Short mmCIF file of C-alpha atoms in Angstrom, two decimals:
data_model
loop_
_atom_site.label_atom_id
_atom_site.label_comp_id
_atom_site.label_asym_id
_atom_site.label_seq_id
_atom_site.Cartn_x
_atom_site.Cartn_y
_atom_site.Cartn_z
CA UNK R 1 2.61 17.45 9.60
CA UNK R 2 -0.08 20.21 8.70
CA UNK R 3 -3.52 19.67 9.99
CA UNK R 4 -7.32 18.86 8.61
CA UNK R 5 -7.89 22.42 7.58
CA UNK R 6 -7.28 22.90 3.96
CA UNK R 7 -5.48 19.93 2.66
CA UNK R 8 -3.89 21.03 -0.75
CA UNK R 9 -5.23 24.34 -0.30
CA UNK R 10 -2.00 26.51 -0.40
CA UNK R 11 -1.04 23.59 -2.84
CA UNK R 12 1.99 25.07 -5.01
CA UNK R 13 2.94 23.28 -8.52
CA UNK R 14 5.67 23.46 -10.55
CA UNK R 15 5.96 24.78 -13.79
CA UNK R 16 5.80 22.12 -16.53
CA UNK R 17 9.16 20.94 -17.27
CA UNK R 18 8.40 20.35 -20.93
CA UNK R 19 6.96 22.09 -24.11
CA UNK R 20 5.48 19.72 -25.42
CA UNK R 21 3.65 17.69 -22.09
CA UNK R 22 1.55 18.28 -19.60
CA UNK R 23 2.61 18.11 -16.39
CA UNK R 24 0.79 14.93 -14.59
CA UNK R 25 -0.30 14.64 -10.86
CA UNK R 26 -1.81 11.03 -10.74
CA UNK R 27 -3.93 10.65 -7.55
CA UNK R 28 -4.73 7.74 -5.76
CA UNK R 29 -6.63 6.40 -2.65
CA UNK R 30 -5.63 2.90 -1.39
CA UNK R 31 -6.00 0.75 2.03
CA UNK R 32 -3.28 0.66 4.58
CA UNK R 33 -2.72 -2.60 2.92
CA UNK R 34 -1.91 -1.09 -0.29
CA UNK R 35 -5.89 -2.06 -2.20
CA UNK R 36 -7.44 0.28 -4.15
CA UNK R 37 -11.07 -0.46 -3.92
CA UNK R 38 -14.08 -2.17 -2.29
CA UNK R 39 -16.29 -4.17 -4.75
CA UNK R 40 -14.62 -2.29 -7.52
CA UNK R 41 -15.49 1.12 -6.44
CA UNK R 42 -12.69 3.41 -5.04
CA UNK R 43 -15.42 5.66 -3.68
CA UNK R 44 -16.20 3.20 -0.73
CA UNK R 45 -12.89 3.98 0.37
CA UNK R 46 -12.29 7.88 1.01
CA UNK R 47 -13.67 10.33 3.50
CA UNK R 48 -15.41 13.69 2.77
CA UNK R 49 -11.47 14.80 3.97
CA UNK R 50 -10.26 12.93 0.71
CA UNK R 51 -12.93 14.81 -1.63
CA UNK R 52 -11.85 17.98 -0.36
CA UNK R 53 -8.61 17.08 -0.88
CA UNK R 54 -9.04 15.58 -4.12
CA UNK R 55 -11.39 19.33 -5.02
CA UNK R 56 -8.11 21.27 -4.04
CA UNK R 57 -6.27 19.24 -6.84
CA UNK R 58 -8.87 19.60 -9.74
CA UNK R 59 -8.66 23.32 -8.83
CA UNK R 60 -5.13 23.27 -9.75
CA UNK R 61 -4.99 21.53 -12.95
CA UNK R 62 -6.72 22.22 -16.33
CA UNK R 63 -7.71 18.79 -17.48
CA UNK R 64 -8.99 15.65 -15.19
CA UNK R 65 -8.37 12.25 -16.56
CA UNK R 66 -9.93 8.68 -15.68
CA UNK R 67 -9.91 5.31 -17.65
CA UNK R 68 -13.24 4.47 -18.93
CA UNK R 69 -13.39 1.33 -16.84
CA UNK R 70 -13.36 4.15 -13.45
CA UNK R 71 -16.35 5.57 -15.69
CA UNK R 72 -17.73 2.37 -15.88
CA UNK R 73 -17.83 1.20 -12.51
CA UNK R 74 -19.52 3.88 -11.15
CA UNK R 75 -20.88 7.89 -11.24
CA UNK R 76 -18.47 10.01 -11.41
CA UNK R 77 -18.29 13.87 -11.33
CA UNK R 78 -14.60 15.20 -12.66
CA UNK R 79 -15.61 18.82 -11.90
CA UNK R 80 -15.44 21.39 -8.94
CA UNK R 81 -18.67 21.90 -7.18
CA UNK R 82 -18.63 25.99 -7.53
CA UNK R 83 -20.67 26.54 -10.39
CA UNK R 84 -18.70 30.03 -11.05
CA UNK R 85 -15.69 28.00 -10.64
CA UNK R 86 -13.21 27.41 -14.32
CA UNK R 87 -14.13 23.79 -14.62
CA UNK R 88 -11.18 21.14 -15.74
CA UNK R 89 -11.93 19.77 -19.33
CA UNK R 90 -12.96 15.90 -18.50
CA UNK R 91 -10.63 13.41 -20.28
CA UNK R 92 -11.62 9.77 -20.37
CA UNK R 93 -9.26 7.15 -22.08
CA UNK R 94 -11.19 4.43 -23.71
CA UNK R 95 -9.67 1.23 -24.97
CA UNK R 96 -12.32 -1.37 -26.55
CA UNK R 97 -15.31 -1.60 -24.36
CA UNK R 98 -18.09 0.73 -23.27
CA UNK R 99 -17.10 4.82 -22.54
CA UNK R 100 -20.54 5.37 -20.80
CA UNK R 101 -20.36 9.13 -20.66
CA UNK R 102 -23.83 9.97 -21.22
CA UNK R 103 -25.06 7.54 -18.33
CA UNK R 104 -21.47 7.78 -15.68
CA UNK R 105 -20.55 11.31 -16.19
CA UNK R 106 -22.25 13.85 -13.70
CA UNK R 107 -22.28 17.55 -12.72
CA UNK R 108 -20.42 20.40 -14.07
CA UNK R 109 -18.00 19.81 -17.15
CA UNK R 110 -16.30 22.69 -19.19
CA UNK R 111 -15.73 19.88 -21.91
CA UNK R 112 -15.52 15.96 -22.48
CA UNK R 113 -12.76 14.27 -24.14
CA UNK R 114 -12.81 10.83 -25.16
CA UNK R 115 -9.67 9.35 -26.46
CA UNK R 116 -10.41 5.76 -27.81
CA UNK R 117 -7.51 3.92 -29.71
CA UNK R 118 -8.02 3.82 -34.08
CA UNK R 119 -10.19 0.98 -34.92
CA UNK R 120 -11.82 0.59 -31.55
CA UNK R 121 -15.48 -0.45 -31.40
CA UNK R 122 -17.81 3.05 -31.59
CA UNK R 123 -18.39 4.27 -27.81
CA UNK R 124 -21.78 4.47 -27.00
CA UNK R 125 -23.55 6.48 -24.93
CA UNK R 126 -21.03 9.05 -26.43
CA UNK R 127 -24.16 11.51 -26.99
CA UNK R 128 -22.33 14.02 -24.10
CA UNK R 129 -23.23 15.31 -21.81
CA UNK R 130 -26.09 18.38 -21.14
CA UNK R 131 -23.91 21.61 -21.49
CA UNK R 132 -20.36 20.05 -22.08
CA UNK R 133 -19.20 19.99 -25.68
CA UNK R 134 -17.66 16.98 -26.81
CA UNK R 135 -14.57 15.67 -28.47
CA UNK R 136 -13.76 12.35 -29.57
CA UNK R 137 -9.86 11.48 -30.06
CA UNK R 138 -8.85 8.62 -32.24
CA UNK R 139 -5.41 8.04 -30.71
CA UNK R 140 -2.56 6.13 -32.28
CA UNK R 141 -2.13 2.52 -30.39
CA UNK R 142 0.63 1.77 -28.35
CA UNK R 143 2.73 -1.24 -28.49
CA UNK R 144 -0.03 -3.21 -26.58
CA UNK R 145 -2.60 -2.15 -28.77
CA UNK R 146 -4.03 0.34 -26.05
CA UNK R 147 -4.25 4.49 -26.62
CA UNK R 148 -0.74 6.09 -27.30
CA UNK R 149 -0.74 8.04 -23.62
CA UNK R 150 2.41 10.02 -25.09
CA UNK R 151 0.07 11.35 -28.35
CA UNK R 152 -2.59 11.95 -26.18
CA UNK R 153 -0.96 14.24 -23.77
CA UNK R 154 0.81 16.29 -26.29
CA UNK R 155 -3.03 16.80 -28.33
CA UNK R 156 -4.13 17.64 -25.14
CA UNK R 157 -1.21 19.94 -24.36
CA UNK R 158 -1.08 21.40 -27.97
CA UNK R 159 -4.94 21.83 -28.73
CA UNK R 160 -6.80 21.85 -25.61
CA UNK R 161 -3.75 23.63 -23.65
CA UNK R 162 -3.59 21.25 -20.60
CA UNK R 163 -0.67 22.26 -19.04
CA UNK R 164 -1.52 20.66 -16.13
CA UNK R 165 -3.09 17.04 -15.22
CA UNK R 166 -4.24 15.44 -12.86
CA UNK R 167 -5.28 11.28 -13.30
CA UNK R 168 -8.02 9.74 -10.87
CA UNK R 169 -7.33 6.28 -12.10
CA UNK R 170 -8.32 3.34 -12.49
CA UNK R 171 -4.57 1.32 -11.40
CA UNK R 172 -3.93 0.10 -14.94
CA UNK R 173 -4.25 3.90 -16.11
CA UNK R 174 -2.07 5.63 -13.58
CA UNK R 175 0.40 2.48 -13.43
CA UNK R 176 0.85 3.36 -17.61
CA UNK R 177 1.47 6.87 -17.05
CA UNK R 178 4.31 6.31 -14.39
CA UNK R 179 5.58 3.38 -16.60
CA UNK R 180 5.43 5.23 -19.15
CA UNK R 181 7.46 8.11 -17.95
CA UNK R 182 4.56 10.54 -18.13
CA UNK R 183 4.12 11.32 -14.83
CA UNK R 184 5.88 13.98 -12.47
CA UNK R 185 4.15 13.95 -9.12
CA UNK R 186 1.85 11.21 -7.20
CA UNK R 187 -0.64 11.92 -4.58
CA UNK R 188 -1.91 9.03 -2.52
CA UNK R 189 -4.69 9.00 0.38
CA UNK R 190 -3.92 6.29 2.92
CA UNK R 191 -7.71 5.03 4.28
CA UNK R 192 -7.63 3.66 7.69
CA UNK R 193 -8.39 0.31 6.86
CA UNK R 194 -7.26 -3.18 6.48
CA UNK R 195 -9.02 -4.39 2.81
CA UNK R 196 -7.58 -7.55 3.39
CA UNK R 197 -9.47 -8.99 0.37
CA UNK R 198 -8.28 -10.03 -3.00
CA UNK R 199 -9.19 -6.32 -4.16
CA UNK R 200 -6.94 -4.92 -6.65
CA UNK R 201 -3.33 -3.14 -5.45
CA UNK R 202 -3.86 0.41 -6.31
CA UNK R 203 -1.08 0.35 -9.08
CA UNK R 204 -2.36 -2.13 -11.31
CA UNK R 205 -5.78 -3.39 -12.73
CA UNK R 206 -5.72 -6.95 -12.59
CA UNK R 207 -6.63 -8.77 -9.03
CA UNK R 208 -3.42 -10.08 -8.44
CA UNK R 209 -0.05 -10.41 -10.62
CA UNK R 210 -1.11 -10.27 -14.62
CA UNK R 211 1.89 -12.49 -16.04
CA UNK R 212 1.55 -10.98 -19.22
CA UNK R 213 2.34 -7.48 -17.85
CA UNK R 214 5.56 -6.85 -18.27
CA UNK R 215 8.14 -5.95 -15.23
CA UNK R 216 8.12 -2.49 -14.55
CA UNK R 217 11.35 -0.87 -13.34
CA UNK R 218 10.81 0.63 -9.54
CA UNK R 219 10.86 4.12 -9.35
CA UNK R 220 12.35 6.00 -6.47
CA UNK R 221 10.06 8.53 -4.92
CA UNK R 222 10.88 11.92 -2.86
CA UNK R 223 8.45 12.71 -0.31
CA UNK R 224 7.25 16.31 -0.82
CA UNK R 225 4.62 16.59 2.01
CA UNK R 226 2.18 14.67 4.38
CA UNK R 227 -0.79 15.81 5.67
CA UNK R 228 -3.43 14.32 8.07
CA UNK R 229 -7.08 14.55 8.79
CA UNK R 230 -8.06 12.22 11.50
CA UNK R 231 -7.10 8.86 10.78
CA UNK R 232 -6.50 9.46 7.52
CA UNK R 233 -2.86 10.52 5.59
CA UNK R 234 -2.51 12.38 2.89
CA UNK R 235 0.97 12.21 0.91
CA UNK R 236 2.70 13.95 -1.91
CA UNK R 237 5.60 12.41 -3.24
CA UNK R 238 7.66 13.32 -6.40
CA UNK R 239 8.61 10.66 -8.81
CA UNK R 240 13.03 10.65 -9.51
CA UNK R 241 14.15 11.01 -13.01
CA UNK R 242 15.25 7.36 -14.36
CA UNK R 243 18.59 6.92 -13.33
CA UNK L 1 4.93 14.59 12.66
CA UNK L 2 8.28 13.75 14.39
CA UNK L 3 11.70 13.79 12.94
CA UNK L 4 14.33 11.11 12.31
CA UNK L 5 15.69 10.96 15.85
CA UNK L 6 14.68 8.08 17.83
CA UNK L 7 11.66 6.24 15.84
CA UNK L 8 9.77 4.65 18.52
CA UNK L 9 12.56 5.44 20.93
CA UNK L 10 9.36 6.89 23.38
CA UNK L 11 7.45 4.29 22.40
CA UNK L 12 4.41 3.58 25.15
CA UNK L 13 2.57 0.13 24.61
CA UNK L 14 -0.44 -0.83 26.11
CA UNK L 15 -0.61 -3.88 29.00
CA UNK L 16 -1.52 -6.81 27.37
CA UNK L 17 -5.24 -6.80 27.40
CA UNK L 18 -5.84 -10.28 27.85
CA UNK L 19 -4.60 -12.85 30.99
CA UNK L 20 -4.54 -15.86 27.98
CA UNK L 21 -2.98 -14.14 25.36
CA UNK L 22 -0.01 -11.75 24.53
CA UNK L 23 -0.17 -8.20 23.15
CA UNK L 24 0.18 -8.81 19.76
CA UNK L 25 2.53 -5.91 17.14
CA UNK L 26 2.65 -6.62 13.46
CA UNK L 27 5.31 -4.86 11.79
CA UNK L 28 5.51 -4.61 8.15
CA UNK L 29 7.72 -2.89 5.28
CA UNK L 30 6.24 -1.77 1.79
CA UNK L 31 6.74 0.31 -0.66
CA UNK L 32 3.94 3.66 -1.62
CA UNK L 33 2.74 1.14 -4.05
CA UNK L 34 1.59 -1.04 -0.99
CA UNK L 35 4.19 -4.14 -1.91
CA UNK L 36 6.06 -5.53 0.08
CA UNK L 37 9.42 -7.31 -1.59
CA UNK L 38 12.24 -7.07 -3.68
CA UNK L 39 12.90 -10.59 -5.48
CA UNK L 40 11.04 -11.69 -2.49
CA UNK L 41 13.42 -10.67 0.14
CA UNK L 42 11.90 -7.65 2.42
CA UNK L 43 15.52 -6.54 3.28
CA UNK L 44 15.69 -4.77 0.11
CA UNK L 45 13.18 -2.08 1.07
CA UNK L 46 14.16 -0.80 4.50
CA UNK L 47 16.54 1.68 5.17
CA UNK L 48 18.72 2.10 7.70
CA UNK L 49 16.01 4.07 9.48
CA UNK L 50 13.68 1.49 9.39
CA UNK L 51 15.56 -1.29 10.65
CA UNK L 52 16.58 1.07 13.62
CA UNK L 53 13.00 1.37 14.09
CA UNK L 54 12.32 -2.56 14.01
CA UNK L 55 15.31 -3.06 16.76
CA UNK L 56 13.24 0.02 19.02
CA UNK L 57 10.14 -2.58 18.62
CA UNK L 58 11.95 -5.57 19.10
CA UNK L 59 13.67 -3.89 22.60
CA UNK L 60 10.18 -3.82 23.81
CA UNK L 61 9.08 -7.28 23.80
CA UNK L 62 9.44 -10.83 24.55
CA UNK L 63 9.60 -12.12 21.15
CA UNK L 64 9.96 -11.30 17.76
CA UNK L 65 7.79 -13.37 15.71
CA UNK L 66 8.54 -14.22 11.65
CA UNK L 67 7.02 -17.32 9.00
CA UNK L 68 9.37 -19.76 8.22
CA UNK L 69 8.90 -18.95 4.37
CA UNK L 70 10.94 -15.19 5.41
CA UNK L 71 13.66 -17.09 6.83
CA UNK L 72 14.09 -19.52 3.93
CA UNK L 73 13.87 -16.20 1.78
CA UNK L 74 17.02 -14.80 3.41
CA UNK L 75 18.95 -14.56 6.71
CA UNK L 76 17.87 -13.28 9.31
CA UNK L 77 18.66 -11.68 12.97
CA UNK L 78 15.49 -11.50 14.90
CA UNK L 79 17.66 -10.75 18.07
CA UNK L 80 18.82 -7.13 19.38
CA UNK L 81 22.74 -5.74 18.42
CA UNK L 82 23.59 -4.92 21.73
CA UNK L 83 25.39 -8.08 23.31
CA UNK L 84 24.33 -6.65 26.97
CA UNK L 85 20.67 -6.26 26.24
CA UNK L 86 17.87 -8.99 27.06
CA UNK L 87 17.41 -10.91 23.97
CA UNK L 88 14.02 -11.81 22.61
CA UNK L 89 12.72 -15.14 22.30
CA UNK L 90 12.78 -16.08 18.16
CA UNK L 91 9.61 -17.62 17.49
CA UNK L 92 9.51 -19.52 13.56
CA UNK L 93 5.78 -20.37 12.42
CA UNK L 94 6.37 -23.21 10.06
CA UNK L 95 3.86 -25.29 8.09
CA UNK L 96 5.09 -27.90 5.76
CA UNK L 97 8.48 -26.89 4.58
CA UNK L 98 12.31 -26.46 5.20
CA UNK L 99 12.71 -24.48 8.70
CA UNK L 100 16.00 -23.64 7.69
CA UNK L 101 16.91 -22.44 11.65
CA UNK L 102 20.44 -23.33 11.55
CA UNK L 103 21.44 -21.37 8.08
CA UNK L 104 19.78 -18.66 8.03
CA UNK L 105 18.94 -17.49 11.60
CA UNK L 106 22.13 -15.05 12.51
CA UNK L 107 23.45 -13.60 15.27
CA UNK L 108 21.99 -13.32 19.29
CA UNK L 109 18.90 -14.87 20.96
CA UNK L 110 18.22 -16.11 24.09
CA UNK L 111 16.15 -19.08 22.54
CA UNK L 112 14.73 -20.21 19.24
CA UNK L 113 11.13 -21.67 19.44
CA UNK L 114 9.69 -23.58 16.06
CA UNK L 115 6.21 -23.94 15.85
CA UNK L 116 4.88 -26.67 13.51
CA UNK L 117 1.49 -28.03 12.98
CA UNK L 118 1.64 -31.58 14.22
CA UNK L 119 2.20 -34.63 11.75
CA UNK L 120 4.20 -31.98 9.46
CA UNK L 121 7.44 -33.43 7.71
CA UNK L 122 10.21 -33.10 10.87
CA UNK L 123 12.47 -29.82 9.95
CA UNK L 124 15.79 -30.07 8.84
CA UNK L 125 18.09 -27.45 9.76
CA UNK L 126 16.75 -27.29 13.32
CA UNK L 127 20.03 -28.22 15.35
CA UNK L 128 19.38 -24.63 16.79
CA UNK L 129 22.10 -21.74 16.60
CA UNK L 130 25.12 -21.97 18.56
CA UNK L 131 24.29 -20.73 21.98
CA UNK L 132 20.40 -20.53 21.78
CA UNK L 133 18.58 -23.12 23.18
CA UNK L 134 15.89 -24.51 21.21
CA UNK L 135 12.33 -25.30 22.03
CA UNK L 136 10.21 -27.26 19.12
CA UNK L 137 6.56 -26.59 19.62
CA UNK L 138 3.48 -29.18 17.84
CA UNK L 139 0.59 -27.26 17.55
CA UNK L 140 -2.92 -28.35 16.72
CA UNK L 141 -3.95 -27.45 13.34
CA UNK L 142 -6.12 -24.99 12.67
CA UNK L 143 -8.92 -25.14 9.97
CA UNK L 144 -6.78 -24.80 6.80
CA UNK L 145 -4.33 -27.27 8.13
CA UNK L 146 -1.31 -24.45 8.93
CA UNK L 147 -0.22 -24.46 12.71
CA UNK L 148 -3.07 -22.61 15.09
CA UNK L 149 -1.93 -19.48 16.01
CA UNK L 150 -4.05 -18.86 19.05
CA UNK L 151 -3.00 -21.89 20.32
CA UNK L 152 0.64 -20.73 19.97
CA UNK L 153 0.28 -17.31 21.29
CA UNK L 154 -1.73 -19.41 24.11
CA UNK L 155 1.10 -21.11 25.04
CA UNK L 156 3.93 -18.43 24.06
CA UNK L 157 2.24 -16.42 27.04
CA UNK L 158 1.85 -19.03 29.74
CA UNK L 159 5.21 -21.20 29.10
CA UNK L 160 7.43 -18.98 28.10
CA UNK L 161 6.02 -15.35 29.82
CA UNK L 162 5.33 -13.73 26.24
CA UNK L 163 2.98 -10.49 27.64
CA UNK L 164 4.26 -8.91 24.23
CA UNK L 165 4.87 -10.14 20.77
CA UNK L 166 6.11 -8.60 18.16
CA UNK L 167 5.39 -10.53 14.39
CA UNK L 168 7.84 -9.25 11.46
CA UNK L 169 5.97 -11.70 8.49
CA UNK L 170 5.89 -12.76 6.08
CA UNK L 171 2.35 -11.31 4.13
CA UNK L 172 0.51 -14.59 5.12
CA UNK L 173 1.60 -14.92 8.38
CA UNK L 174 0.79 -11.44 9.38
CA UNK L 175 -2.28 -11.64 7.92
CA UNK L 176 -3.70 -14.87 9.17
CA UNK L 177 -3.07 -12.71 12.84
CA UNK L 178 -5.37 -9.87 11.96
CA UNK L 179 -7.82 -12.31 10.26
CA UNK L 180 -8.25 -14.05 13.20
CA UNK L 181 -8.55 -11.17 15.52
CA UNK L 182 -4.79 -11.35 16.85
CA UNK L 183 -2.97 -8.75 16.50
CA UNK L 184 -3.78 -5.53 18.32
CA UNK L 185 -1.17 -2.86 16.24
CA UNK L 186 -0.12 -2.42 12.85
CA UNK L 187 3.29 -0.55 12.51
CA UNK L 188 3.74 0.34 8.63
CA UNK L 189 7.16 1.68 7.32
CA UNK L 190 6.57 3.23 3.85
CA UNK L 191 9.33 2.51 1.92
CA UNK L 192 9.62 6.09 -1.11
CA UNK L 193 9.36 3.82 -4.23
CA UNK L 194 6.94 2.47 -6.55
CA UNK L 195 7.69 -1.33 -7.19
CA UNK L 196 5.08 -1.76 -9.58
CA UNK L 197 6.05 -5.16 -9.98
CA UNK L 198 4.17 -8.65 -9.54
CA UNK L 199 5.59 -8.55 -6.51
CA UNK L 200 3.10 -9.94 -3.26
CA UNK L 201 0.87 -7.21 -1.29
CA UNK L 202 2.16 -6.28 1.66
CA UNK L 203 -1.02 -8.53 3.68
CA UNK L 204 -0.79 -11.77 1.65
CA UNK L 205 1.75 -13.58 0.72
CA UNK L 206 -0.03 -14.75 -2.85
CA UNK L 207 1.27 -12.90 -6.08
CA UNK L 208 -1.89 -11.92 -6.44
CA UNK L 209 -5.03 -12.93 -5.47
CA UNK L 210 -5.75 -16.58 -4.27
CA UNK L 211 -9.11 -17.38 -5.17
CA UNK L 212 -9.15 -20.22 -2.19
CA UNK L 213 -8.52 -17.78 0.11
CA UNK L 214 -11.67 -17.11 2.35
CA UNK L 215 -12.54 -13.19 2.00
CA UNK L 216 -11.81 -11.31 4.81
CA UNK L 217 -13.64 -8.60 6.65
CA UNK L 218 -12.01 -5.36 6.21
CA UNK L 219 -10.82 -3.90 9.47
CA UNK L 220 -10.77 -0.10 10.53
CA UNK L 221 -7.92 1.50 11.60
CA UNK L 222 -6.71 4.22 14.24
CA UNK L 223 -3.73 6.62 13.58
CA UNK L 224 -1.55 6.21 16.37
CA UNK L 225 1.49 8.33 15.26
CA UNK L 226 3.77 9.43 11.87
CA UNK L 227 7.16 9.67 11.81
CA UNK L 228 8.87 10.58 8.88
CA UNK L 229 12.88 9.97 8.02
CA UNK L 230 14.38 11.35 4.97
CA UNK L 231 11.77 10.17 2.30
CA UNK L 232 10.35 7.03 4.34
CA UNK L 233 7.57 7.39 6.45
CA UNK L 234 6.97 5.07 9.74
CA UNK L 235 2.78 4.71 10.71
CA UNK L 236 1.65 3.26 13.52
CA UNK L 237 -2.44 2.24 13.95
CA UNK L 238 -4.50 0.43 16.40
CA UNK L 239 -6.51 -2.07 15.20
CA UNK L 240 -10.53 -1.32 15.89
CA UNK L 241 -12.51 -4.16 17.42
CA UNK L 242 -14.77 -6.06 15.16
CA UNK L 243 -18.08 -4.68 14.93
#
């Protein structure tokens, strides 16, 4: 088990496996008891450790995605902190309410993308951000009406040459790419804690067991590394192919 | 991190740190995805790792501990393979239902206590298993009307010389213990899949999210050890006093 220093530093990824898609990291920080979030805000959960961590990653990647409910729930900055640094392009996949870039969206950006399904109410507060160019994707919808994640990866791929992606969330997000098939690797920071409450699992959005979803299949999982910092854990696992 | 040999082979507990009450070890199964059933069985999670793991915990205490809703789930053996080793006592938790003792509970122990809270519908199934003696236990009630575990652990330590207990679920039962300030260890086997299912958290037994449940405090962990076997990894914490 390697040590504190330099989690995901010497970090190495693999080539993407396709032409046409990015290859996805989806990261995630949950509760020993498998909750992704205190009063709806994952930051309450992870250490200065898991930003590092989570730093090393953006470093890697060319394009960082969140769900616009993430946005909403609280300030987020999708960038590196180095100001001479090659900042990730900042995706954020809207579905019908609010994409609150203007107000949510903080420090350094390269670019915004917002991806917001055809027909979707106009985002406000879609005036950017200082210094970040912005582009607003109307995305095919999927069979539940939501943003085609499969078109969106391969415009991102294609004209904004993400070959590499890494997802912060929220659940509902990172549980459609996996669903979906879209995603190759998942990183997940295990907080020393019990949440305990009725907080949401850190795989899906709803606060406990939406009927209406529909059953995912369960997908097998090779463990690729674990790191530690403290009392916190820091795994890499690799999603199997489908059988 | 240490390797597959021997998972809590070495294992060192503490003494019990109370003259009233036993030193209490939850052990739980879930998958990355923090859930902790298949169809509602647990047994389709572990490896064989793991459950060579839960017989290294059960060698090292008095009794092994589970809900009577994980026995009526599937059967069980709460005892220890070796026919030459000293068996456990099998403690069953039951509240209202079937205690289905005689059908389901499978292969050695030394004796099989039932807990129920008193005035609760008399439990079928509880002619005891061939060769076990078999103690039935009324407890008071506690507050939300299910059997009061300090009570039991109370008496599990002075009748029946319990100094260490070791509780294998289900979700509600092994989180009623840390809600009320029971349990002193947390072992966690992480099972390499992503359920992704409606299935129950892994520290409630609800599908998701009982809104009469009272909210808990969140409690802080400390990293005791990691072992890691093929893809699964085995965590063991130390629950932090309340603040």
């Amino acid at each position: 088990m390697a040590g504190a220093e330099g989690i995901y530093g010497d970090l190495e990824l693999s080539y993407p496996e396709s032409d046409r898609l990015p290859y996805v990291l989806v990261n995630m920080v949950g509760s020993v008891d498998g909750r992704s979030s205190v009063g709806g805000k994952a930051s309450g959960i992870g250490s200065r450790a898991d930003r590092e961590a989570m730093r090393a990653l953006r470093s890697r990647v060319d394009a960082v995605m969140v769900g616009a409910g993430t946005l909403r729930a609280e300030k987020l900055n999708l960038g590196l902190d180095d100001p001479d640094a090659r900042q990730p392009l900042a995706v954020v996949v809207a579905g019908e309410g609010d994409v609150p870039i203007t107000e949510r969206l903080v420090g350094l950006q390269r670019r915004v993308i917002v991806a917001a399904p055809e027909g979707s109410r106009r985002t406000p507060g879609s005036d950017g951000v200082p210094g970040a160019p912005l582009t607003v994707l109307e995305t095919p919808r999927s069979g539940d009406g939501r943003a085609d994640l499969r078109w969106l990866l391969g415009v991102l791929k294609s004209q904004h040459a993400v070959d590499r992606l890494l997802v912060e969330g929220g659940p509902t997000l990172n549980r459609s790419l996996i669903d979906e098939g879209l995603a190759q690797e998942v990183f997940l920071t295990i907080s020393p804690k019990l949440l305990l409450g009725p907080e949401s699992s850190i795989l899906s959005g709803n606060q406990g067991g939406d009927q209406d979803e529909p059953p995912a299949e369960p997908r097998d999982l090779k463990l690729l590394s674990v790191h530690s910092a403290g009392d916190e854990l820091f795994l890499r696992y690799r999603l199997r192919r489908h059988p």
